[in-house]
Amino acid sequence: KKWLTLLLAFSGAYLLSITVLHLIPHIYLKQFPYTGFFILLGFFIQIIIEFFSEGIEHGHIHEHHEDDRAFPFTMMIALSIHSLLEGMPLAEVNPDFFSFIRNPLLIGIILHNIPISISLVSMFMIAGIKKKTILFWLFIFACMTPVGMAIGGMFGHQAGNNYDMYINYILAIVVGIFLHISTTILFESGEEHRFNVVKMAVILLGGG
């Protein structure tokens, strides 16, 4: 739990930093109308998603009772929608492989999904779900961001001359999602209301 908390703090700080320093300036560069509306839309979409995902995006691991250990399909659907939305603006990324893997949005998504995956697998193991089933659903979850990227590219192709505006609005939604997740992670990382030198160092490292 200690290492997961530190990993979450790092990823939260990284997400907040790339959102403020990179993504927000990028989406306002072309001055499309209603950009702020789509940021707020993403923020509130994430609030709705968390009603169903039970906050596992922040590392929350819930142990269900013996009579409630059926596979949590609602949680998986919510997490899948979350990852799919994150992947859609990646359709804008240069197809060159080395440019792609250095993209800060992609790195942010990867860093964010590592602690989610750890929490997800931990919760499944606590619930007594078979390892083969866990690996299958972990694979499905891992596929959601690439699927989102493919869908983003497909819709972008249909948008034609409005492609730039379409990608900008999708990215604005992701910015809203990132703002909600990163700030919630950082607020919760200090939930004991005590100054923790190691945690603060990890947060500064992630921000740096």
GROMACS .gro file of C-alpha atoms in nm:
model
  208
    1LYS     CA    1   0.000   0.000   0.000
    2LYS     CA    2   0.286   0.239   0.082
    3TRP     CA    3   0.451   0.193  -0.260
    4LEU     CA    4   0.117   0.220  -0.440
    5THR     CA    5   0.048   0.549  -0.261
    6LEU     CA    6   0.388   0.685  -0.369
    7LEU     CA    7   0.334   0.565  -0.727
    8LEU     CA    8  -0.006   0.734  -0.732
    9ALA     CA    9   0.142   1.056  -0.591
   10PHE     CA   10   0.408   1.055  -0.865
   11SER     CA   11   0.158   0.987  -1.144
   12GLY     CA   12  -0.083   1.249  -1.005
   13ALA     CA   13   0.190   1.514  -0.999
   14TYR     CA   14   0.300   1.420  -1.351
   15LEU     CA   15  -0.056   1.436  -1.486
   16LEU     CA   16  -0.118   1.774  -1.324
   17SER     CA   17   0.211   1.912  -1.459
   18ILE     CA   18   0.163   1.800  -1.822
   19THR     CA   19  -0.198   1.922  -1.807
   20VAL     CA   20  -0.104   2.272  -1.689
   21LEU     CA   21   0.227   2.313  -1.876
   22HIS     CA   22   0.157   2.125  -2.200
   23LEU     CA   23  -0.205   2.024  -2.269
   24ILE     CA   24  -0.393   2.340  -2.164
   25PRO     CA   25  -0.162   2.575  -2.362
   26HIS     CA   26  -0.192   2.335  -2.659
   27ILE     CA   27  -0.573   2.330  -2.669
   28TYR     CA   28  -0.598   2.709  -2.636
   29LEU     CA   29  -0.337   2.772  -2.907
   30LYS     CA   30  -0.587   2.758  -3.195
   31GLN     CA   31  -0.855   2.954  -3.007
   32PHE     CA   32  -1.155   2.737  -3.089
   33PRO     CA   33  -1.478   2.846  -2.915
   34TYR     CA   34  -1.622   2.646  -2.624
   35THR     CA   35  -1.287   2.488  -2.529
   36GLY     CA   36  -1.346   2.568  -2.161
   37PHE     CA   37  -1.690   2.406  -2.179
   38PHE     CA   38  -1.533   2.078  -2.296
   39ILE     CA   39  -1.275   2.091  -2.013
   40LEU     CA   40  -1.562   2.119  -1.764
   41LEU     CA   41  -1.748   1.843  -1.947
   42GLY     CA   42  -1.448   1.610  -1.903
   43PHE     CA   43  -1.427   1.700  -1.535
   44PHE     CA   44  -1.792   1.608  -1.476
   45ILE     CA   45  -1.774   1.297  -1.696
   46GLN     CA   46  -1.499   1.169  -1.463
   47ILE     CA   47  -1.720   1.238  -1.159
   48ILE     CA   48  -1.994   1.023  -1.316
   49ILE     CA   49  -1.745   0.749  -1.411
   50GLU     CA   50  -1.624   0.732  -1.050
   51PHE     CA   51  -1.972   0.650  -0.926
   52PHE     CA   52  -1.934   0.320  -1.110
   53SER     CA   53  -1.556   0.263  -1.088
   54GLU     CA   54  -1.559   0.316  -0.708
   55GLY     CA   55  -1.257   0.548  -0.734
   56ILE     CA   56  -1.012   0.276  -0.836
   57GLU     CA   57  -0.841   0.544  -1.052
   58HIS     CA   58  -0.708   0.684  -0.724
   59GLY     CA   59  -0.588   0.348  -0.595
   60HIS     CA   60  -0.900   0.267  -0.393
   61ILE     CA   61  -0.928  -0.106  -0.336
   62HIS     CA   62  -1.266  -0.220  -0.208
   63GLU     CA   63  -1.310  -0.564  -0.055
   64HIS     CA   64  -1.660  -0.689  -0.128
   65HIS     CA   65  -1.857  -0.916   0.102
   66GLU     CA   66  -1.885  -1.290   0.043
   67ASP     CA   67  -2.234  -1.249  -0.107
   68ASP     CA   68  -2.115  -0.973  -0.341
   69ARG     CA   69  -1.814  -1.131  -0.508
   70ALA     CA   70  -1.952  -1.155  -0.859
   71PHE     CA   71  -1.725  -1.010  -1.125
   72PRO     CA   72  -1.759  -0.627  -1.115
   73PHE     CA   73  -1.868  -0.568  -1.475
   74THR     CA   74  -1.992  -0.216  -1.397
   75MET     CA   75  -1.648  -0.118  -1.270
   76MET     CA   76  -1.475  -0.267  -1.575
   77ILE     CA   77  -1.712  -0.084  -1.812
   78ALA     CA   78  -1.650   0.246  -1.631
   79LEU     CA   79  -1.270   0.198  -1.638
   80SER     CA   80  -1.287   0.098  -2.004
   81ILE     CA   81  -1.478   0.414  -2.096
   82HIS     CA   82  -1.224   0.616  -1.897
   83SER     CA   83  -0.927   0.460  -2.083
   84LEU     CA   84  -1.100   0.480  -2.419
   85LEU     CA   85  -1.159   0.854  -2.379
   86GLU     CA   86  -0.795   0.905  -2.277
   87GLY     CA   87  -0.677   0.731  -2.594
   88MET     CA   88  -0.891   0.926  -2.845
   89PRO     CA   89  -0.672   1.242  -2.869
   90LEU     CA   90  -0.365   1.022  -2.933
   91ALA     CA   91  -0.495   0.998  -3.291
   92GLU     CA   92  -0.338   1.342  -3.342
   93VAL     CA   93   0.013   1.215  -3.256
   94ASN     CA   94   0.276   1.193  -3.529
   95PRO     CA   95   0.283   0.831  -3.657
   96ASP     CA   96   0.663   0.822  -3.632
   97PHE     CA   97   0.730   0.563  -3.358
   98PHE     CA   98   1.000   0.751  -3.167
   99SER     CA   99   0.796   1.074  -3.167
  100PHE     CA  100   0.495   0.874  -3.049
  101ILE     CA  101   0.665   0.707  -2.750
  102ARG     CA  102   0.804   1.045  -2.636
  103ASN     CA  103   0.459   1.206  -2.641
  104PRO     CA  104   0.387   1.345  -2.291
  105LEU     CA  105   0.017   1.254  -2.314
  106LEU     CA  106   0.103   0.890  -2.387
  107ILE     CA  107   0.357   0.881  -2.102
  108GLY     CA  108   0.099   1.035  -1.868
  109ILE     CA  109  -0.162   0.773  -1.963
  110ILE     CA  110   0.089   0.489  -1.907
  111LEU     CA  111   0.204   0.624  -1.568
  112HIS     CA  112  -0.157   0.673  -1.465
  113ASN     CA  113  -0.269   0.324  -1.575
  114ILE     CA  114   0.009   0.136  -1.390
  115PRO     CA  115  -0.133   0.204  -1.039
  116ILE     CA  116  -0.489   0.151  -1.172
  117SER     CA  117  -0.384  -0.194  -1.299
  118ILE     CA  118  -0.217  -0.281  -0.966
  119SER     CA  119  -0.531  -0.177  -0.775
  120LEU     CA  120  -0.757  -0.365  -1.018
  121VAL     CA  121  -0.560  -0.691  -0.994
  122SER     CA  122  -0.532  -0.660  -0.614
  123MET     CA  123  -0.908  -0.617  -0.582
  124PHE     CA  124  -0.976  -0.915  -0.810
  125MET     CA  125  -0.736  -1.132  -0.609
  126ILE     CA  126  -0.903  -1.028  -0.282
  127ALA     CA  127  -1.240  -1.121  -0.437
  128GLY     CA  128  -1.105  -1.469  -0.517
  129ILE     CA  129  -1.136  -1.436  -0.895
  130LYS     CA  130  -0.931  -1.691  -1.093
  131LYS     CA  131  -0.594  -1.575  -1.229
  132LYS     CA  132  -0.685  -1.660  -1.591
  133THR     CA  133  -0.994  -1.441  -1.562
  134ILE     CA  134  -0.790  -1.161  -1.405
  135LEU     CA  135  -0.534  -1.173  -1.688
  136PHE     CA  136  -0.810  -1.175  -1.951
  137TRP     CA  137  -0.976  -0.861  -1.810
  138LEU     CA  138  -0.642  -0.693  -1.754
  139PHE     CA  139  -0.570  -0.751  -2.125
  140ILE     CA  140  -0.911  -0.604  -2.217
  141PHE     CA  141  -0.837  -0.298  -2.001
  142ALA     CA  142  -0.492  -0.259  -2.163
  143CYS     CA  143  -0.654  -0.262  -2.509
  144MET     CA  144  -0.896   0.023  -2.435
  145THR     CA  145  -0.654   0.312  -2.488
  146PRO     CA  146  -0.533   0.182  -2.830
  147VAL     CA  147  -0.899   0.121  -2.923
  148GLY     CA  148  -0.975   0.479  -2.819
  149MET     CA  149  -0.691   0.600  -3.039
  150ALA     CA  150  -0.832   0.404  -3.335
  151ILE     CA  151  -1.183   0.540  -3.276
  152GLY     CA  152  -1.041   0.892  -3.244
  153GLY     CA  153  -0.866   0.853  -3.579
  154MET     CA  154  -1.181   0.714  -3.743
  155PHE     CA  155  -1.402   0.997  -3.616
  156GLY     CA  156  -1.131   1.248  -3.704
  157HIS     CA  157  -1.128   1.119  -4.062
  158GLN     CA  158  -1.506   1.166  -4.078
  159ALA     CA  159  -1.469   1.522  -3.944
  160GLY     CA  160  -1.280   1.627  -4.259
  161ASN     CA  161  -1.206   2.000  -4.251
  162ASN     CA  162  -1.315   2.016  -3.886
  163TYR     CA  163  -1.048   1.761  -3.782
  164ASP     CA  164  -0.838   2.008  -3.580
  165MET     CA  165  -1.141   2.136  -3.389
  166TYR     CA  166  -1.262   1.780  -3.323
  167ILE     CA  167  -0.925   1.667  -3.184
  168ASN     CA  168  -0.900   1.986  -2.977
  169TYR     CA  169  -1.236   1.925  -2.811
  170ILE     CA  170  -1.157   1.559  -2.741
  171LEU     CA  171  -0.826   1.665  -2.585
  172ALA     CA  172  -1.011   1.928  -2.380
  173ILE     CA  173  -1.235   1.654  -2.237
  174VAL     CA  174  -0.923   1.453  -2.145
  175VAL     CA  175  -0.776   1.766  -1.982
  176GLY     CA  176  -1.087   1.787  -1.762
  177ILE     CA  177  -1.052   1.419  -1.672
  178PHE     CA  178  -0.682   1.465  -1.589
  179LEU     CA  179  -0.752   1.773  -1.377
  180HIS     CA  180  -1.007   1.581  -1.171
  181ILE     CA  181  -0.792   1.269  -1.129
  182SER     CA  182  -0.461   1.445  -1.058
  183THR     CA  183  -0.600   1.688  -0.802
  184THR     CA  184  -0.800   1.413  -0.628
  185ILE     CA  185  -0.488   1.191  -0.609
  186LEU     CA  186  -0.277   1.473  -0.466
  187PHE     CA  187  -0.544   1.574  -0.214
  188GLU     CA  188  -0.589   1.213  -0.105
  189SER     CA  189  -0.214   1.149  -0.085
  190GLY     CA  190  -0.209   1.389   0.209
  191GLU     CA  191  -0.530   1.261   0.368
  192GLU     CA  192  -0.355   1.201   0.701
  193HIS     CA  193  -0.293   1.578   0.718
  194ARG     CA  194   0.071   1.528   0.810
  195PHE     CA  195   0.375   1.645   0.617
  196ASN     CA  196   0.551   1.344   0.468
  197VAL     CA  197   0.900   1.418   0.332
  198VAL     CA  198   0.916   1.107   0.109
  199LYS     CA  199   0.571   1.170  -0.039
  200MET     CA  200   0.651   1.537  -0.102
  201ALA     CA  201   0.978   1.436  -0.270
  202VAL     CA  202   0.791   1.192  -0.497
  203ILE     CA  203   0.533   1.462  -0.585
  204LEU     CA  204   0.809   1.712  -0.668
  205LEU     CA  205   0.986   1.446  -0.875
  206GLY     CA  206   0.667   1.373  -1.069
  207GLY     CA  207   0.606   1.745  -1.123
  208GLY     CA  208   0.968   1.795  -1.228
   0.00000   0.00000   0.00000
